[in-house]
Amino acid sequence: MNYIGLIEKYRKYLPVNEKTPIVSLCEGNTPLIQAKNLAKEIGFKGQIYFKFEGLNPTGSFKDRGMTMAVSKAVESGSKAIICASTGNTSASASAYAASAGIKCVVLIPEGKIALGKLSQALMHGAEVLEIDGNFDKALNIVKELSTKYLITLVNSVNPFRIEGQKTASYEICESLDKAPEYQFMPVGNAGNITAYWKGYKELNNENPKKYGLPKMMGFQAAGAAPIVEGCPVLQPETVATAIRIGNPTSWKTAEFARDESKGVIDKVTDEEILFAYRLVAKREGVFCEPASAAPIAGLIKYVKKGYFKDVQNLQVVCILTGHGLKDPGNAIVNTQKPKKVKSDINEVVKAIGF
Ligand code: AN7
């Protein structure tokens, strides 16, 4: 059968029925790419894989949750959805709302949203409201607003988002024929780590001998690391604007995933994030956005400090949550400018250094 999106593929694991009008852009089914060059570069003897969620229809993992949230919103008769967003949720919500023919309102933090994401929300025709406050403030507003007006909240407080996003764990287990030993991922509002853990546990409950469970390794940016610090961060700051979040909604369930899996939630600096961001683009040919480089920075950090034992047989999956093209601004300022060359073959040859 043709692949027509994750709801059809995983129907029996999802809260949909024959009456649910499926709103899909064929999300999911993303590749698991082995990162052999990275393993070699950092001296890791096991296998590293990237789950490249940047290849979803709007360029991030949010589409997995949004196909569910918007389908269920339409099923319930909702004519409008709303979200607060550091960028990717707004891009995804606007696209799925456009496809469903319903209204979409997005609240974004002023000046802190990557250009690609903003262009998506605008192109898909959402009502884009830039507020003079950060994501956490925007989220408080939309949470309150959605209880007072007839508009469906599609942030990850919406349980259908988590249901959709858990399907990525199923795909990883299918690709590897088991769960990996470790999963590294970024943590912002903490919905995704909650979703992955739910997915892994469900599959493992079906067949514990076959699948097993990974240790969940979550990474926050050092300037926006409330779970690591143990208290909300009032003014979160990081180059990884997607995870510039100071008071995550799914804080408790993220801690639960960490503790039950015997994993960790730790932080990495912007410098470490940018190093990993450039490294995987250059050595693996995989371009992810800065937030998605946080778990790679985390993996590098943990390899360096000798965290792993019995490395030979380890399978580690890093979730690359968003595409690098989302944030061209960061790519441009963190690389060398193109050389200016006269339109003359000799000048070009000289510039190449032949
Ligand atoms: C690329 O778009 O919160 O821990 O409003 O865009 O589930 O929040 C984005 C989050 C990781 C963190 N990587 O996921 C939003 C938003 C990317 C992201 C995260 C986000 P959660």
XYZ file of C-alpha atoms and ligand atoms in Angstrom:
375
model
C 0.000 0.000 0.000
C 1.098 3.543 -0.692
C 2.268 5.383 2.395
C -0.431 7.928 3.227
C 0.632 9.221 6.607
C 1.159 7.980 10.125
C -2.477 7.812 11.235
C -3.278 5.239 8.568
C -0.132 3.278 9.299
C -0.558 3.204 13.078
C -4.335 3.443 13.284
C -4.669 0.663 15.852
C -2.361 2.499 18.259
C -4.115 5.868 17.928
C -7.376 7.323 19.277
C -9.107 7.627 15.898
C -12.159 5.878 14.495
C -13.787 5.502 11.098
C -15.561 8.847 11.574
C -12.376 10.822 12.251
C -11.689 13.034 9.215
C -7.977 12.462 8.672
C -6.013 15.617 7.941
C -2.642 14.450 6.675
C 0.274 15.748 4.623
C 1.883 12.271 4.536
C 3.977 13.010 7.615
C 6.162 10.412 9.331
C 8.103 7.567 7.721
C 11.325 9.559 8.125
C 14.705 7.944 7.533
C 17.063 6.571 10.165
C 20.484 7.541 8.853
C 23.633 5.911 10.174
C 26.248 8.515 11.096
C 29.455 6.595 10.531
C 31.629 9.643 9.989
C 30.473 11.220 13.230
C 31.135 7.986 15.152
C 34.652 7.884 13.746
C 35.236 11.586 14.375
C 34.269 11.371 18.056
C 35.794 7.934 18.618
C 32.533 6.121 19.352
C 32.717 2.386 18.642
C 28.972 1.683 18.634
C 26.424 2.753 16.038
C 25.003 6.253 15.865
C 21.792 6.891 13.949
C 19.988 10.105 13.132
C 16.210 10.020 13.006
C 15.886 12.891 10.557
C 12.585 14.479 11.480
C 13.483 17.517 9.399
C 12.163 15.506 6.449
C 8.559 15.776 7.589
C 6.282 17.869 5.319
C 6.789 21.158 7.162
C 10.360 20.315 8.139
C 9.959 19.254 11.762
C 8.622 16.506 14.038
C 5.643 18.681 14.934
C 3.763 17.297 11.920
C 3.395 13.941 13.682
C 1.460 15.567 16.476
C -0.369 18.018 14.259
C -1.959 15.417 11.959
C -3.593 13.974 15.085
C -4.435 17.262 16.811
C -6.002 18.820 13.710
C -7.878 15.660 12.699
C -9.379 15.451 16.185
C -10.143 19.181 16.214
C -12.073 18.847 12.958
C -13.807 15.715 14.246
C -15.022 17.679 17.251
C -16.421 20.395 14.995
C -13.752 22.990 15.748
C -13.367 25.749 13.150
C -10.155 27.250 14.513
C -6.913 26.269 16.213
C -4.423 28.302 18.234
C -0.893 27.816 19.537
C 2.066 29.586 21.060
C 5.288 28.722 19.341
C 9.020 29.154 19.104
C 8.433 28.528 15.385
C 7.966 24.937 14.356
C 4.605 24.370 15.998
C 3.287 27.486 14.278
C 4.619 26.333 10.896
C 3.029 22.930 11.304
C -0.274 24.153 12.745
C -0.706 26.669 9.912
C -0.048 24.042 7.250
C -2.484 21.491 8.692
C -5.104 24.184 9.291
C -4.727 25.272 5.659
C -5.208 21.688 4.532
C -8.265 21.276 6.779
C -9.720 24.616 5.709
C -9.918 25.999 9.245
C -8.536 29.143 10.861
C -5.177 29.179 12.599
C -3.895 31.735 15.104
C -0.267 31.648 16.239
C 1.475 33.636 18.969
C 5.221 33.958 18.547
C 7.918 35.686 20.619
C 9.007 38.931 19.011
C 12.226 38.734 17.003
C 13.197 35.251 18.213
C 11.739 33.046 15.537
C 13.809 31.579 12.726
C 13.081 33.051 9.318
C 12.029 29.818 7.618
C 9.425 29.088 10.283
C 7.959 32.577 10.155
C 7.739 32.410 6.369
C 5.799 29.144 6.625
C 3.166 30.499 9.021
C 2.714 33.569 6.830
C 2.543 31.586 3.589
C -0.058 29.179 4.963
C -2.259 32.109 5.873
C -2.252 31.923 9.660
C -3.075 34.930 11.796
C 0.431 35.580 13.111
C 0.661 37.608 16.325
C 4.107 38.620 17.492
C 3.994 39.326 21.229
C 6.448 41.395 23.281
C 7.295 38.475 25.514
C 8.817 35.016 25.307
C 7.282 31.617 24.507
C 6.242 30.934 28.099
C 4.200 34.154 28.216
C 2.608 33.345 24.867
C 1.717 29.851 26.043
C -0.018 31.180 29.157
C -2.136 33.460 26.994
C -3.232 30.764 24.541
C -3.956 28.284 27.339
C -6.307 30.772 29.008
C -7.811 31.962 25.749
C -8.660 28.435 24.607
C -10.667 27.804 27.782
C -12.749 30.949 27.229
C -13.352 30.856 23.474
C -14.268 28.220 20.925
C -10.787 27.585 19.610
C -8.722 24.401 19.932
C -5.307 24.591 21.554
C -2.738 22.575 19.577
C 0.327 22.971 21.782
C 1.536 19.712 23.282
C -0.812 20.124 26.263
C -3.244 18.744 23.696
C -2.984 14.982 24.358
C -3.510 14.120 20.673
C -0.187 15.793 19.880
C 1.601 13.310 22.147
C -0.291 10.414 20.553
C 0.868 11.394 17.080
C 4.432 12.058 18.112
C 4.859 8.685 19.832
C 4.796 7.020 16.399
C 8.424 8.031 15.848
C 9.446 5.451 18.491
C 7.537 2.779 16.580
C 9.396 3.676 13.399
C 12.774 3.510 15.127
C 11.957 0.108 16.627
C 10.799 -1.109 13.235
C 14.007 0.060 11.551
C 16.335 -1.465 14.152
C 14.087 -4.434 14.927
C 14.457 -3.417 18.584
C 14.746 -0.264 20.657
C 18.153 1.437 20.695
C 20.083 1.374 23.976
C 20.127 5.176 24.147
C 18.051 7.925 22.626
C 19.398 11.461 22.566
C 16.960 14.317 21.945
C 16.423 18.024 22.547
C 14.062 19.112 25.320
C 12.085 22.352 25.135
C 8.473 22.252 26.208
C 9.136 18.546 26.853
C 6.205 17.110 24.904
C 8.387 15.117 22.561
C 10.401 13.251 25.201
C 7.061 12.431 26.844
C 5.707 11.129 23.535
C 8.745 9.015 22.634
C 8.783 7.368 26.044
C 5.085 6.561 25.752
C 5.674 5.018 22.317
C 8.629 2.911 23.424
C 6.763 1.626 26.447
C 3.678 0.694 24.464
C 5.657 -1.286 21.955
C 7.754 -2.918 24.646
C 4.630 -3.951 26.539
C 3.481 -5.787 23.435
C 6.717 -7.680 23.045
C 9.333 -7.059 25.757
C 11.640 -9.825 24.516
C 11.884 -8.203 21.115
C 12.063 -4.482 21.793
C 13.447 -3.476 25.191
C 13.638 0.171 26.251
C 16.184 2.904 25.617
C 17.667 5.235 28.185
C 16.201 8.657 27.452
C 18.911 11.303 27.190
C 17.380 14.779 26.972
C 19.328 17.982 26.335
C 18.408 21.555 27.070
C 20.378 24.633 26.085
C 22.431 25.982 28.998
C 20.622 29.335 28.927
C 17.206 27.647 28.912
C 17.614 24.608 31.161
C 14.818 24.717 33.754
C 14.614 20.941 34.210
C 18.364 20.700 34.761
C 18.411 23.665 37.167
C 15.271 22.498 38.947
C 13.408 25.794 38.618
C 11.779 27.859 35.843
C 14.071 30.177 33.885
C 12.448 33.603 33.621
C 14.555 34.883 30.740
C 15.637 31.902 28.692
C 18.310 32.634 26.095
C 19.925 30.396 23.494
C 20.978 30.388 19.872
C 18.670 27.361 19.532
C 15.504 29.479 19.482
C 13.274 26.393 19.086
C 14.093 25.341 22.660
C 14.210 28.825 24.185
C 11.656 27.777 26.803
C 11.867 28.528 30.523
C 8.887 26.702 32.001
C 8.032 23.515 30.092
C 4.459 22.244 30.105
C 5.472 18.582 30.249
C 8.154 19.052 32.914
C 6.888 16.254 35.162
C 6.426 13.669 32.422
C 9.896 14.480 31.075
C 11.361 13.788 34.517
C 9.328 10.615 34.641
C 10.731 9.451 31.279
C 14.248 10.285 32.440
C 13.885 8.463 35.758
C 11.964 5.430 34.587
C 14.391 4.877 31.709
C 17.436 5.558 33.930
C 18.501 8.284 31.544
C 19.520 11.886 32.104
C 18.395 15.388 31.262
C 21.420 17.622 30.956
C 22.435 20.862 29.296
C 24.840 21.904 26.544
C 26.206 25.372 25.842
C 25.450 27.366 22.715
C 29.067 26.892 21.733
C 28.736 23.102 21.975
C 25.463 23.249 20.034
C 26.985 25.293 17.206
C 30.022 23.019 17.036
C 27.795 19.936 16.653
C 25.545 21.807 14.190
C 28.465 22.521 11.850
C 30.088 19.124 12.371
C 27.129 17.023 11.216
C 26.458 19.290 8.267
C 30.070 19.055 7.190
C 30.852 15.436 7.987
C 27.509 13.710 7.492
C 25.772 15.850 4.891
C 22.862 16.236 7.275
C 21.660 19.778 7.899
C 19.582 20.175 11.026
C 18.570 23.284 12.926
C 20.508 24.348 16.052
C 18.001 22.876 18.558
C 18.397 19.507 16.841
C 22.160 19.716 17.240
C 21.773 19.899 21.043
C 21.487 16.104 21.444
C 24.501 15.611 19.177
C 26.422 18.048 21.369
C 25.176 16.008 24.313
C 26.359 12.763 22.753
C 29.805 14.254 22.092
C 29.952 15.446 25.705
C 28.980 12.039 27.086
C 31.408 10.148 24.848
C 34.182 12.511 25.992
C 33.477 11.947 29.641
C 33.491 8.161 29.240
C 29.819 7.680 30.048
C 29.327 4.608 27.889
C 30.377 1.117 28.860
C 30.472 -1.895 26.532
C 30.444 0.497 23.606
C 30.846 -2.150 20.889
C 27.216 -3.211 20.948
C 25.540 0.097 21.532
C 22.973 1.604 19.237
C 22.381 5.272 19.858
C 19.669 7.263 18.114
C 19.758 11.083 17.959
C 16.483 12.773 17.104
C 17.130 15.562 14.620
C 13.857 17.346 15.222
C 14.006 20.079 12.587
C 15.585 20.866 9.219
C 18.534 23.231 8.928
C 16.776 25.278 6.256
C 14.346 26.453 8.923
C 17.014 28.755 10.257
C 19.178 30.046 7.422
C 20.227 33.047 9.524
C 22.149 30.896 11.984
C 23.763 28.929 9.173
C 25.010 32.073 7.485
C 26.458 33.739 10.580
C 28.186 30.574 11.747
C 30.063 29.745 8.566
C 32.570 31.440 6.252
C 31.207 33.966 3.805
C 31.483 32.993 0.114
C 34.667 34.306 -1.514
C 34.089 37.100 -4.035
C 35.696 36.228 -7.357
C 35.821 37.981 -10.747
C 33.920 36.208 -13.529
C 37.097 34.942 -15.116
C 38.289 31.321 -15.326
C 41.818 32.116 -14.154
C 40.519 33.949 -11.124
C 38.231 31.009 -10.331
C 41.123 28.525 -10.669
C 43.230 30.701 -8.378
C 40.430 30.895 -5.816
C 40.003 27.100 -5.766
C 43.712 26.751 -5.236
C 44.466 24.230 -8.051
C 13.336 21.703 16.267
O 7.571 25.123 17.980
O 8.135 24.334 21.261
O 10.481 19.388 24.026
O 6.730 26.031 19.759
O 11.093 23.064 17.280
O 8.572 18.723 22.565
O 8.989 21.122 23.079
C 9.394 23.633 19.407
C 10.159 22.722 20.025
C 13.019 20.422 19.678
C 11.539 20.776 21.586
N 13.440 20.655 18.433
O 10.493 19.842 21.614
C 7.488 25.224 19.205
C 8.335 24.378 20.057
C 12.809 21.516 17.637
C 11.697 22.220 18.107
C 11.932 21.089 20.199
C 11.254 22.021 19.430
P 9.575 19.746 22.885
